[in-house]
CSV table of C-alpha atoms in Angstrom, one decimal:
chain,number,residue,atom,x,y,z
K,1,UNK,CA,-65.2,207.5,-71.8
K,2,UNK,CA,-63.2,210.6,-72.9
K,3,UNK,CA,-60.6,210.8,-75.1
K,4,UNK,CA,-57.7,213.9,-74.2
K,5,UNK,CA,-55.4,215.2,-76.5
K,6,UNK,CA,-52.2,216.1,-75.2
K,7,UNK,CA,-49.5,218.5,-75.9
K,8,UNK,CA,-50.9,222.0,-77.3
K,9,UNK,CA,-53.8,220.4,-77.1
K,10,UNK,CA,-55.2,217.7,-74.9
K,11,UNK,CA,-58.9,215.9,-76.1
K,12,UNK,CA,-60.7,213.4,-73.9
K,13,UNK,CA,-63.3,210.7,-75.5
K,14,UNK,CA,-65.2,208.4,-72.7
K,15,UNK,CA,-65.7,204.8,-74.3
K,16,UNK,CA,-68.8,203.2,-73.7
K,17,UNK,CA,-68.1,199.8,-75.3
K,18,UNK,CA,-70.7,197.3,-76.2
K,19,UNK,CA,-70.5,193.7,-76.9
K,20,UNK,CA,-72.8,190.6,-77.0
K,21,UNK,CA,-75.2,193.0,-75.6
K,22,UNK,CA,-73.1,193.4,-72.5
K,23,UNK,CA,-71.3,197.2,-71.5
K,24,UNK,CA,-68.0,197.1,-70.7
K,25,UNK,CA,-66.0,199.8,-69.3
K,26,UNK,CA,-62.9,201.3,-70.4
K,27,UNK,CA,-60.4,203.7,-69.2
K,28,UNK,CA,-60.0,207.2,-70.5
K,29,UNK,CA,-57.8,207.4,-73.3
K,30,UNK,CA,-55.4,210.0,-74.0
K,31,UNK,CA,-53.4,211.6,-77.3
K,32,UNK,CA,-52.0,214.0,-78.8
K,33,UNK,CA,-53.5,216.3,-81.5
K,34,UNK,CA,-51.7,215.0,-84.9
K,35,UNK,CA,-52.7,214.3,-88.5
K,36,UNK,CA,-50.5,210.9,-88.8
K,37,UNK,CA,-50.4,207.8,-86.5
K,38,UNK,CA,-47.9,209.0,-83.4
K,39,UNK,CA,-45.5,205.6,-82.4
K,40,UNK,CA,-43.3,204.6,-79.1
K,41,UNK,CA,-39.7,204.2,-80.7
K,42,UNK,CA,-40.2,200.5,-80.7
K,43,UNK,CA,-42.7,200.8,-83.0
K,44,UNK,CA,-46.1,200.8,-81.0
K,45,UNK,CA,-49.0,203.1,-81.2
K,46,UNK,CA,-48.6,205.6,-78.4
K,47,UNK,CA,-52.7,205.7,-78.4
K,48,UNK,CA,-54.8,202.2,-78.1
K,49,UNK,CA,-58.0,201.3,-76.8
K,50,UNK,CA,-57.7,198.6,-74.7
K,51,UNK,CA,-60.6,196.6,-74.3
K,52,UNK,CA,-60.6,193.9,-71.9
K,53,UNK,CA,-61.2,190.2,-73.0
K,54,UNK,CA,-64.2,189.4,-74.5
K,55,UNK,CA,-66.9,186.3,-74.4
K,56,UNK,CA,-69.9,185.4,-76.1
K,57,UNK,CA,-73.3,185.2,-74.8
K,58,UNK,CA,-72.5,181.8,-74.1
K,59,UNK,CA,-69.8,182.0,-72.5
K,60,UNK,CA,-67.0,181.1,-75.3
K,61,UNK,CA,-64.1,183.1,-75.2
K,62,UNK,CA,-63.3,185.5,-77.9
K,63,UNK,CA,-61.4,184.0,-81.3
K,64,UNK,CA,-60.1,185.8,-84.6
K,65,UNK,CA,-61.6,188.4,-86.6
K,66,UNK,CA,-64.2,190.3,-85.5
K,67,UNK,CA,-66.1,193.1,-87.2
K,68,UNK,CA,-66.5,196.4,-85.0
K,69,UNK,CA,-68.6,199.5,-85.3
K,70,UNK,CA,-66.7,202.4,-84.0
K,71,UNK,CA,-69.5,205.6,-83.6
K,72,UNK,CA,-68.0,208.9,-82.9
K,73,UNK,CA,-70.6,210.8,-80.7
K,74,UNK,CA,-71.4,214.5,-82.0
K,75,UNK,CA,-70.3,216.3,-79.1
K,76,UNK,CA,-66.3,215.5,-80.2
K,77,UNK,CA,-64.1,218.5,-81.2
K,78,UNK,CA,-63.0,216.9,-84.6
K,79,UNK,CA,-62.8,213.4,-86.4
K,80,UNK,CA,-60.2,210.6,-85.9
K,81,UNK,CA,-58.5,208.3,-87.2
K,82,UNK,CA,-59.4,204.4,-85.8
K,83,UNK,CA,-57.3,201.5,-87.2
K,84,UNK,CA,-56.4,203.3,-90.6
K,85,UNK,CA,-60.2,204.5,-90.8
K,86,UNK,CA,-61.1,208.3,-90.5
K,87,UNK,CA,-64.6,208.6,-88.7
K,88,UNK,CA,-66.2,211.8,-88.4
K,89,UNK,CA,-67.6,213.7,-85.8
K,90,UNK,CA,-71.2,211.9,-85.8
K,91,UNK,CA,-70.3,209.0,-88.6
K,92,UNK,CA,-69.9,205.2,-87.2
K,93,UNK,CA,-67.7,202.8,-89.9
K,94,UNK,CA,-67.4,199.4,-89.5
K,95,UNK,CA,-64.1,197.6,-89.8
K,96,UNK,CA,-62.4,194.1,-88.7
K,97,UNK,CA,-60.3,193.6,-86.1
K,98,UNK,CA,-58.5,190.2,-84.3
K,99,UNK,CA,-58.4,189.7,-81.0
K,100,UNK,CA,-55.3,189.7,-78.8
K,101,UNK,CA,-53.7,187.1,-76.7
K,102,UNK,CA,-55.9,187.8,-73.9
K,103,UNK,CA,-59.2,187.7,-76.4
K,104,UNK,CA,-59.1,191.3,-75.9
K,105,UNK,CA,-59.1,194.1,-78.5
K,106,UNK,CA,-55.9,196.8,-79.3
K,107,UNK,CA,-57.3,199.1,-81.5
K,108,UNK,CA,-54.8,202.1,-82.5
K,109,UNK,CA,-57.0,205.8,-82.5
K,110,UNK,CA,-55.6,209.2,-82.8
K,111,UNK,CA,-56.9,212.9,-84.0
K,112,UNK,CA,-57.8,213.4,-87.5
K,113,UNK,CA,-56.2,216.8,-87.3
K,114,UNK,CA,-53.4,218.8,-85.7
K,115,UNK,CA,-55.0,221.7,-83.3
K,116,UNK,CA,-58.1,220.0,-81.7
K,117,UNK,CA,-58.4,220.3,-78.5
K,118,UNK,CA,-61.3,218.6,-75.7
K,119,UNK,CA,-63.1,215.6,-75.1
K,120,UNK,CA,-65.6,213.8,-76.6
K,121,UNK,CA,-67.6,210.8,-76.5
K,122,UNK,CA,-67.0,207.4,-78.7
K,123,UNK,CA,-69.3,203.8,-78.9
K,124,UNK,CA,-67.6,201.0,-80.1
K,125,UNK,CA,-70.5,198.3,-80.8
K,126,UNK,CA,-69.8,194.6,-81.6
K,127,UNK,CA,-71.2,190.6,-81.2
K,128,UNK,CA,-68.5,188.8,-80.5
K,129,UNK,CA,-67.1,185.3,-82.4
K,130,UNK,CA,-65.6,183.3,-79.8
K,131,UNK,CA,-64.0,179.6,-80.1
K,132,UNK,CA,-66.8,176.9,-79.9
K,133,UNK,CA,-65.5,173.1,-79.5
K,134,UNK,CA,-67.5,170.7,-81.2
K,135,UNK,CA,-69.7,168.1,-79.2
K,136,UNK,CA,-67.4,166.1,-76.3
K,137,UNK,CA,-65.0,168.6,-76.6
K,138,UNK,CA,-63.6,170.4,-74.1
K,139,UNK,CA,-62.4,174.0,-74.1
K,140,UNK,CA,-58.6,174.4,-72.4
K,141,UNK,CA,-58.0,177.3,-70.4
K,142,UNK,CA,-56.1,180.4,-71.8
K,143,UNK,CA,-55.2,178.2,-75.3
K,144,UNK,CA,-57.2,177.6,-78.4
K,145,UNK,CA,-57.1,174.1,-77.9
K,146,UNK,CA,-60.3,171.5,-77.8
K,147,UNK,CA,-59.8,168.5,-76.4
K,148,UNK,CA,-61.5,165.0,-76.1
K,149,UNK,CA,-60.2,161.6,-74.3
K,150,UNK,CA,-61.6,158.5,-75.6
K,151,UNK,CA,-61.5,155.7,-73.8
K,152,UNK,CA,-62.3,151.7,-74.4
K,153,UNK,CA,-61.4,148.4,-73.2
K,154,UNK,CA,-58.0,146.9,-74.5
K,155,UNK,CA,-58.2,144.2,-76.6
K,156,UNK,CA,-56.4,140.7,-76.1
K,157,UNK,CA,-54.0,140.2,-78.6
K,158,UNK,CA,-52.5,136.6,-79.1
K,159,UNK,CA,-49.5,135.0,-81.1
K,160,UNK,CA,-49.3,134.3,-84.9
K,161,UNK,CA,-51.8,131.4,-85.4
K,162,UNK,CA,-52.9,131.8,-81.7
K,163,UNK,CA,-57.0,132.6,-81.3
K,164,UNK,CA,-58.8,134.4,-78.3
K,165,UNK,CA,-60.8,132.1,-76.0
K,166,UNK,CA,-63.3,134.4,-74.0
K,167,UNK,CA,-63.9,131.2,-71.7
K,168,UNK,CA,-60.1,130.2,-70.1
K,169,UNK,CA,-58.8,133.8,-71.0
K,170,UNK,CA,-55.9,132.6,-72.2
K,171,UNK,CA,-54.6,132.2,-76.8
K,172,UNK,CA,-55.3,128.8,-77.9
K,173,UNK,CA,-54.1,127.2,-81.2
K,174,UNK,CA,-54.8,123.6,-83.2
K,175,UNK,CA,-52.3,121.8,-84.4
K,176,UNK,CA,-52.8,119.0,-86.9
K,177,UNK,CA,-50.5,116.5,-88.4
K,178,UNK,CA,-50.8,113.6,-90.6
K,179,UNK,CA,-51.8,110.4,-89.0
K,180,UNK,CA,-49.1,108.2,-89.2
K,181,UNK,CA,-50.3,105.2,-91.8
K,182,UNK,CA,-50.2,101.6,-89.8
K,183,UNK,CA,-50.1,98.3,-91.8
K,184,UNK,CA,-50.6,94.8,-91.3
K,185,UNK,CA,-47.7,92.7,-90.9
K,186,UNK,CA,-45.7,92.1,-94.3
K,187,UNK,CA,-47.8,94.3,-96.7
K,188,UNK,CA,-46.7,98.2,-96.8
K,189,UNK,CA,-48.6,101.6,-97.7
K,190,UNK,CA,-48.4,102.4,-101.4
K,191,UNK,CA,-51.3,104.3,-103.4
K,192,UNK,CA,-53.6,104.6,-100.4
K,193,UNK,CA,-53.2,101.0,-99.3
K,194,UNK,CA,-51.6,98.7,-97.7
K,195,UNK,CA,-50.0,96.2,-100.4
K,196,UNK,CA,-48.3,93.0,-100.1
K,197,UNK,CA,-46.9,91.4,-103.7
K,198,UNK,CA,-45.2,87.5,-104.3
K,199,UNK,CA,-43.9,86.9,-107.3
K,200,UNK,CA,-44.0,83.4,-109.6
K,201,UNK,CA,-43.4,82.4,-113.2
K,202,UNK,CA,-45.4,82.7,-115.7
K,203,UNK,CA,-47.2,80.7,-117.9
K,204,UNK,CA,-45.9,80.5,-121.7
K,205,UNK,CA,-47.6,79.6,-124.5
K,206,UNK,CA,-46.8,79.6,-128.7
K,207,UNK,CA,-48.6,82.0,-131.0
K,208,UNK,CA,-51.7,80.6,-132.6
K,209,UNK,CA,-50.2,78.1,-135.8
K,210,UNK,CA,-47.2,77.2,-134.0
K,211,UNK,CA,-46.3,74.1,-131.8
K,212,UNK,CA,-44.0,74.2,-129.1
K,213,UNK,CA,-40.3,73.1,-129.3
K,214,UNK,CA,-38.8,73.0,-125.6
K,215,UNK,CA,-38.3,76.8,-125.5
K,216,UNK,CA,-39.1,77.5,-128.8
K,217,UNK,CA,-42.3,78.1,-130.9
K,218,UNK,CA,-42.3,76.9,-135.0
K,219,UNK,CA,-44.7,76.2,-138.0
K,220,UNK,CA,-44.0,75.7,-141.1
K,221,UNK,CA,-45.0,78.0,-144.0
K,222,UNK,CA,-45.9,77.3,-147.5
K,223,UNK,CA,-46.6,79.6,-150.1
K,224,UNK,CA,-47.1,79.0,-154.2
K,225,UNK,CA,-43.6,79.3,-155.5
K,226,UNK,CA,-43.4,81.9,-158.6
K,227,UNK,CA,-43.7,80.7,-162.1
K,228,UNK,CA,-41.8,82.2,-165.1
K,229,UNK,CA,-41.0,81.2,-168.8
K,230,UNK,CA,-38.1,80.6,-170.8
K,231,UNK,CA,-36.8,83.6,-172.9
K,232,UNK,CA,-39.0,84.1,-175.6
K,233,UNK,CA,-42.1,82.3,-174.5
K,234,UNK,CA,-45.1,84.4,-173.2
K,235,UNK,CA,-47.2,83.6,-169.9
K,236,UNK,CA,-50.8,82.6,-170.3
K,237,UNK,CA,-53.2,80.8,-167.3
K,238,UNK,CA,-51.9,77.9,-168.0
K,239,UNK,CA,-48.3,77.5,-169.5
K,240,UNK,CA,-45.7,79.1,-171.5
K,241,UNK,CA,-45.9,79.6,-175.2
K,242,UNK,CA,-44.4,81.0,-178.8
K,243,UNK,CA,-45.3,81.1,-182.2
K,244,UNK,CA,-42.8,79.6,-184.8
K,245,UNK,CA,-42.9,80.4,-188.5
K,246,UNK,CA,-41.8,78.4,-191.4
K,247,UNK,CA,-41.6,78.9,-195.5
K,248,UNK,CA,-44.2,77.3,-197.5
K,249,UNK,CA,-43.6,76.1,-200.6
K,250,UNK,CA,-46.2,76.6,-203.6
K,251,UNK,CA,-47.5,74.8,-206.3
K,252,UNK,CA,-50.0,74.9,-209.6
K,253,UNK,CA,-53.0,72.8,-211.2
K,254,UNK,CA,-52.8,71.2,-214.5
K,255,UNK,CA,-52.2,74.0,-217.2
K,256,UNK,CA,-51.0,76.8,-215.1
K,257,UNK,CA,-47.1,78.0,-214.3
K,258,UNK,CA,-46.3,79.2,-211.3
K,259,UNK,CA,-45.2,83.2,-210.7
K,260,UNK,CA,-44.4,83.6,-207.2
K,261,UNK,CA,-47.4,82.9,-205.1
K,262,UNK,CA,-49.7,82.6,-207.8
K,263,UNK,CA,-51.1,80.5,-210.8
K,264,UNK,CA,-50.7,81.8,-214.3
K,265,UNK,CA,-52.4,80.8,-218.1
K,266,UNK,CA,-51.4,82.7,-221.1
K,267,UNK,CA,-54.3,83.6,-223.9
K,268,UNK,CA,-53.3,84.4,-227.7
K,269,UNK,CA,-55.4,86.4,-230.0
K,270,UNK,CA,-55.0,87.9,-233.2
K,271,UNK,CA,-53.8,91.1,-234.0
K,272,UNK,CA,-56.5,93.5,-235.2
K,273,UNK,CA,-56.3,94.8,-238.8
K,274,UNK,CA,-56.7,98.2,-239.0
K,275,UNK,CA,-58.6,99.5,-242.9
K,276,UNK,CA,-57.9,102.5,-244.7
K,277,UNK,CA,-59.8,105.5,-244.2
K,278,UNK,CA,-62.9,104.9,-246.4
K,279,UNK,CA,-63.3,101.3,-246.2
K,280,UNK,CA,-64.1,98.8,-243.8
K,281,UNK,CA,-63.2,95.7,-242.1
K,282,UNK,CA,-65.2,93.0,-244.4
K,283,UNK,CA,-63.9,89.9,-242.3
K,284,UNK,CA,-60.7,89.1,-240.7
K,285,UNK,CA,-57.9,90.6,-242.6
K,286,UNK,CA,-59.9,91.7,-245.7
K,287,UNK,CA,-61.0,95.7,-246.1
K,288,UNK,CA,-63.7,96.6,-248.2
K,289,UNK,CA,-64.5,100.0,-250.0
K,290,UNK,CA,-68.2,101.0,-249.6
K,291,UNK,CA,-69.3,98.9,-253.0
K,292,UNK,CA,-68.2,95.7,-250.9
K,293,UNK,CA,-65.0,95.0,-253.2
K,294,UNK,CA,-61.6,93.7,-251.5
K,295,UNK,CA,-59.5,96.3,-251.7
K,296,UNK,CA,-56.4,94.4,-250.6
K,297,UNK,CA,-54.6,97.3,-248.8
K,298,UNK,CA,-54.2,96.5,-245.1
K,299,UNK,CA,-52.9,99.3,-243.6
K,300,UNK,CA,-51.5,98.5,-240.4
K,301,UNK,CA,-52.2,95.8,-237.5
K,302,UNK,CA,-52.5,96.5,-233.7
K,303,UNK,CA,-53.2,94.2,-230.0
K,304,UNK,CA,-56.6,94.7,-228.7
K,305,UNK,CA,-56.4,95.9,-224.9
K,306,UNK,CA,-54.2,94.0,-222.7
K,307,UNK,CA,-53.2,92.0,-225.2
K,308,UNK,CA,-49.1,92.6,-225.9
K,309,UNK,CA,-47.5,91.6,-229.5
K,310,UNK,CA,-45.4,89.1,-228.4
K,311,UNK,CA,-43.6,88.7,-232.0
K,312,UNK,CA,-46.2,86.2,-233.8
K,313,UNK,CA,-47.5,87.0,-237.0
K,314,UNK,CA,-51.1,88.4,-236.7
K,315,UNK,CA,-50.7,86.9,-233.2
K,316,UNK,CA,-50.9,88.7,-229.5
K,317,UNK,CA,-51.7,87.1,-226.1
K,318,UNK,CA,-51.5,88.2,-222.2
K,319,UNK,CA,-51.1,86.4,-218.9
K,320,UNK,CA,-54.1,85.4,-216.7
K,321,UNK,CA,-54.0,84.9,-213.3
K,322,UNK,CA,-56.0,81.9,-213.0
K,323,UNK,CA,-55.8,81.0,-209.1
K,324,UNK,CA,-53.1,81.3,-205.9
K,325,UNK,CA,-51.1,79.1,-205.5
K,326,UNK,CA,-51.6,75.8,-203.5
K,327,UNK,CA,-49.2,76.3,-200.1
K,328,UNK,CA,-47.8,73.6,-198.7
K,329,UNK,CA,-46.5,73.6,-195.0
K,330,UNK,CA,-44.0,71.6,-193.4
K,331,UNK,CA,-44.8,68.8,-191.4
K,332,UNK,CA,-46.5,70.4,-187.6
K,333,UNK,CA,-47.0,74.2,-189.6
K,334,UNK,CA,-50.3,75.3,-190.3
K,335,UNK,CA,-50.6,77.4,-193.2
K,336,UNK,CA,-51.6,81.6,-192.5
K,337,UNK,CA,-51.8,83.5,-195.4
K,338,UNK,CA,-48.4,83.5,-196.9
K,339,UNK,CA,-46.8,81.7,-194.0
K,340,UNK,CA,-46.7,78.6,-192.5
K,341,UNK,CA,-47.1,79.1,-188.3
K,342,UNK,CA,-46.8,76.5,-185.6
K,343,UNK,CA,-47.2,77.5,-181.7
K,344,UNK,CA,-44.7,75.8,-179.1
K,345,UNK,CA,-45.7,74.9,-175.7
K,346,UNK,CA,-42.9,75.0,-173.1
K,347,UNK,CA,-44.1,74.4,-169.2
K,348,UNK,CA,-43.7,76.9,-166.5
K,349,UNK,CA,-40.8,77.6,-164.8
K,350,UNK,CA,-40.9,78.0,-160.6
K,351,UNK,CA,-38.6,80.0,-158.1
K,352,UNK,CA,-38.9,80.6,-154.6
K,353,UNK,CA,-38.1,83.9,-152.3
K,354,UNK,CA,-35.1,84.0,-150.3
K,355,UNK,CA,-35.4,81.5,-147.0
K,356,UNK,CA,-38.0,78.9,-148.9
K,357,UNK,CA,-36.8,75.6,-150.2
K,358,UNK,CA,-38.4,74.6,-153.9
K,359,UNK,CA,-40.4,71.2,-153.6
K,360,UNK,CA,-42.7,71.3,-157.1
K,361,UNK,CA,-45.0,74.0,-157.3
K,362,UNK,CA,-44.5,75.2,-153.6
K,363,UNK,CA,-41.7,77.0,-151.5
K,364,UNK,CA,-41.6,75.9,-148.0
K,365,UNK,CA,-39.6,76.8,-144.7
K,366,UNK,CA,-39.5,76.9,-140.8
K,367,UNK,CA,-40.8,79.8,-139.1
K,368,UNK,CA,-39.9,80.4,-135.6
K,369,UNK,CA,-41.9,82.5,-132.8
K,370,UNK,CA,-40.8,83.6,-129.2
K,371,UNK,CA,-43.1,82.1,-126.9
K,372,UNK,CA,-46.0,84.0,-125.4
K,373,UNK,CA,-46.0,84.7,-121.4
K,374,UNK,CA,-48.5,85.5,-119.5
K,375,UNK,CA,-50.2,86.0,-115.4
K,376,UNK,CA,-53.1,83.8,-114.4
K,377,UNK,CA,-55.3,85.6,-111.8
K,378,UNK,CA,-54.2,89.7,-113.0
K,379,UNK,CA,-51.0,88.8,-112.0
K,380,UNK,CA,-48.4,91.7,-113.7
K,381,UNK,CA,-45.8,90.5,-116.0
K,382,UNK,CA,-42.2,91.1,-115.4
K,383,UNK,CA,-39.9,89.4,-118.0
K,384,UNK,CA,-40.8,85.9,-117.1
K,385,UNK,CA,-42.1,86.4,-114.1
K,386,UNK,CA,-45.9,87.4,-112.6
K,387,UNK,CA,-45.9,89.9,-109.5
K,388,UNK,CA,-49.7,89.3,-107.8
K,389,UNK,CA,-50.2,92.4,-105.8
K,390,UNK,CA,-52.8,92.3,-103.2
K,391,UNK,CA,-54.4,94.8,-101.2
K,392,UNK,CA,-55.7,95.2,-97.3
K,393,UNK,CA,-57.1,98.3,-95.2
K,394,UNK,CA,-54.4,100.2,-93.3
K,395,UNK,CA,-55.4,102.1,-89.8
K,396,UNK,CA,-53.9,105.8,-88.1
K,397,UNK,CA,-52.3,106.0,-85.4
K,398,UNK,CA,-50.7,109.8,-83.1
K,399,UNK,CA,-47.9,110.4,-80.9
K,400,UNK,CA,-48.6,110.5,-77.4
K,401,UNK,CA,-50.6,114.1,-76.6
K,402,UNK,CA,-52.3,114.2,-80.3
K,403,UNK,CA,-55.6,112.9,-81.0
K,404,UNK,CA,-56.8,111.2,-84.1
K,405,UNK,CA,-59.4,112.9,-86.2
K,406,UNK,CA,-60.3,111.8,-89.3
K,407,UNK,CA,-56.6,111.0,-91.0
K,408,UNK,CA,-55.1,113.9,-88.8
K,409,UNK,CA,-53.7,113.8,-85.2
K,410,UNK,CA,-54.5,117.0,-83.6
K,411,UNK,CA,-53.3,118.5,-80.3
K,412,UNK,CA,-54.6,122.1,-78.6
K,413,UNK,CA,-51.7,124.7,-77.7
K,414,UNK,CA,-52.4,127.5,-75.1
K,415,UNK,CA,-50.2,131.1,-74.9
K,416,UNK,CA,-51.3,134.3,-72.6
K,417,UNK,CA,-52.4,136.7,-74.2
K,418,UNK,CA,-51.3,140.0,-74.0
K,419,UNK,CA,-53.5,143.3,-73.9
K,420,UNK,CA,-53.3,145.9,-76.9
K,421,UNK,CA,-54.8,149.2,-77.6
K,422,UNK,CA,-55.0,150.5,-81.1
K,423,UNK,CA,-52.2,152.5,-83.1
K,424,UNK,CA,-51.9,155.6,-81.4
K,425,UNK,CA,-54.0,154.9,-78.0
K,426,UNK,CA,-52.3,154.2,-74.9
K,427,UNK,CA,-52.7,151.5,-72.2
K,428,UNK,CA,-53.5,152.1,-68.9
K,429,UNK,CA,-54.6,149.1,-67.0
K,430,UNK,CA,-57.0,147.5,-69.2
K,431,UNK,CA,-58.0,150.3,-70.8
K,432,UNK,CA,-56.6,152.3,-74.3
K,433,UNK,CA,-57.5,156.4,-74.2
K,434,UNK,CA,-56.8,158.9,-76.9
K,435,UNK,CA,-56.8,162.1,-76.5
K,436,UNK,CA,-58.2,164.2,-79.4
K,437,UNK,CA,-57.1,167.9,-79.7
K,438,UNK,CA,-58.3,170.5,-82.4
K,439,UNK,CA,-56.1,174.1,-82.0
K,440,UNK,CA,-57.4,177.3,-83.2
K,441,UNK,CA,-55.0,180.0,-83.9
């Protein structure tokens, strides 16, 4: 194709256009010889190649960016300017471009300089990127949009507590309620049997050591009654007793005086005569001087030891301790040393606790007891009376349209069920469809 430019000047360029390894034709296209982009006053480009709508070699229609190779042939008068780029006379650049709304291209060209004038040849190269929908999909005419229907069988859908039966069709439920618990005449259901209870006194009886009274149970009870001693008597094993003193009275042998406890004798001796120095004692009372002669001269006189001069001429004498005393006790006493002792005997004394009555050496009283009931045969007490409680099997029974099974009466409901398709799909007949769409802008 040729490209004209117009005004002064007018340059042609012929297109040959080539994409997915198919030519496509295009128009001549015309402009005027200008430096700067030239624009209608709503903004357009007054010069665009138009280049029809474009597929791939399979057949996809052309989507977004696609990179294009613009080749301006040598026999041009001058460069241009294509989408922003300036190509030279001879050069080919490569730039990206997105398809229109019709999956064609609109790609603004105009002269690289004011004065050119002629035609000349351009080759605008390409593979084109069209939309591809994935597997299933389906490509919608003149949209970006893929679609898909799905399609499947509704499903049945039954009421809460309702189940599906494939066989009948239809929702089917179970319901189970107790059996209703049947006893024999007379006896009623307690504890998982059937009970029947008659009641009777029971049989009473004393404690073990007591003897019946009408309704009463005694024994009598006899215990040691305590023993004690009068005031001043001690407790031994066997009775009470105290020792007693009394004073003895003393007395001496033949010859002796009594001093206190004791015997006394008195002893006399002479005094001792004492000699001048220079002479000696000769014999009693008569000092000597060393040729043997009496001298006469008596110096002095003197006790001899533990004697005491008791006021007798030439005499002294002391007191001797000859024996004790013989002690005499009163009639019962026994002499102890310096004392006469006698031991009293005095016989226990007895008290009972509270509730006893004395009789001797013992304390006796009534005791009473309740009596003692009891159930022959496992019988259960109550107060005075036995409740026998005996058991028998018990049997189920339903209302009319239930069945017994086991302990339960059971009875099968039926509902119609309805047919649902999943959130989102939509019924028709008894099939759910979806329709899946994926949009490329």
């Amino acid at each position: 194709m040729k490209l004209l430019y117009i005004g002064l000047t007018l340059l042609l360029l012929s297109l040959t256009a080539k994409a997915a390894n198919t030519n496509i034709a295009s128009p001549e296209i015309k402009t005027l010889s200008a430096a700067s982009p030239i624009k209608y006053n709503n903004n357009t480009p007054f010069s665009v190649i138009n280049i029809p709508p474009l597929y791939t070699t399979l057949g996809d229609r052309a989507y977004g960016e696609q990179t294009i190779n613009f080749k301006l042939h040598s026999n041009a008068p001058s460069a241009v300017v294509v989408y922003g780029k300036t190509v030279g006379v001879g050069e080919t650049v490569q730039f990206t471009k997105s398809v229109n709304s019709n999956r064609g291209l609109d790609i603004p060209i105009h002269p690289g300089v004011v004065g050119a004038a002629g035609s000349g040849d351009y080759t605008i190269t390409l593979d084109v990127k069209g939309i591809q929908c994935p597997a299933g999909y389906t490509l919608v005419d003149d949209s970006n949009l893929c679609y898909k229907t799905s399609v499947q069988t509704a499903g049945n859908s039954c009421p809460a507590g309702y189940s599906y039966n494939s066989s009948t069709g239809d929702c089917k439920k179970t319901i189970s309620i107790a059996g209703t618990v049947t006893c024999p005449a007379g006896t009623s259901y307690s504890g998982g049997a059937c009970r029947s209870s008659s009641t009777g006194p029971a049989t009473s009886s004393c404690p073990s050591g007591y003897s019946r009274s009408g309704n009463s149970c005694t024994k009598n009870s006899q215990i040691n009654a305590s023993t004690y001693c009068p005031s001043g008597y001690s407790k031994n094993s066997t009775n009470c007793s105290k020792t007693v003193s009394a004073t003895p009275s003393y007395s001496c042998p033949s010859g002796g005086s009594l001093s206190g406890s004791s015997c006394v004798t008195k002893e006399e001796k002479f005094m001792v005569l004492a000699c001048p120095a220079g002479q000696i004692m000769a014999t009693v009372q008569v000092c000597t001087n060393s040729s043997g002669v009496p001298t006469g001269d008596f110096p002095s006189f003197s006790c001899p030891a533990g004697y005491q001069d008791k006021g007798k001429p030439y005499y002294c004498e002391r007191t001797v301790s000859t024996s004790p005393a013989a002690v005499s006790c009163p009639a019962g006493y026994t002499a102890s040393g310096s004392s006469c002792l006698k031991t009293q005997i005095a016989s226990f004394n007895y008290s009972c606790p509270a509730g006893y009555s004395q009789a001797g050496t013992k304390c006796n009283k009534q005791v009473s007891a309740s009596l003692v009931y009891s159930c022959p045969n496992g019988g259960t007490l109550s107060g005075t009376s036995c409740t026998t409680t005996t058991s028998t099997s018990f049997s189920y029974t339903c209302s009319s349209g239930y069945y017994l099974s086991g302990n339960s009466c059971k009875k099968t409901v039926s509902a119609q069920s309805t047919l649902v398709c999943p959130s989102g799909w939509s019924l028709s007949g008894n099939k759910c469809s979806i329709t899946d769409r994926i949009y490329y802008n």
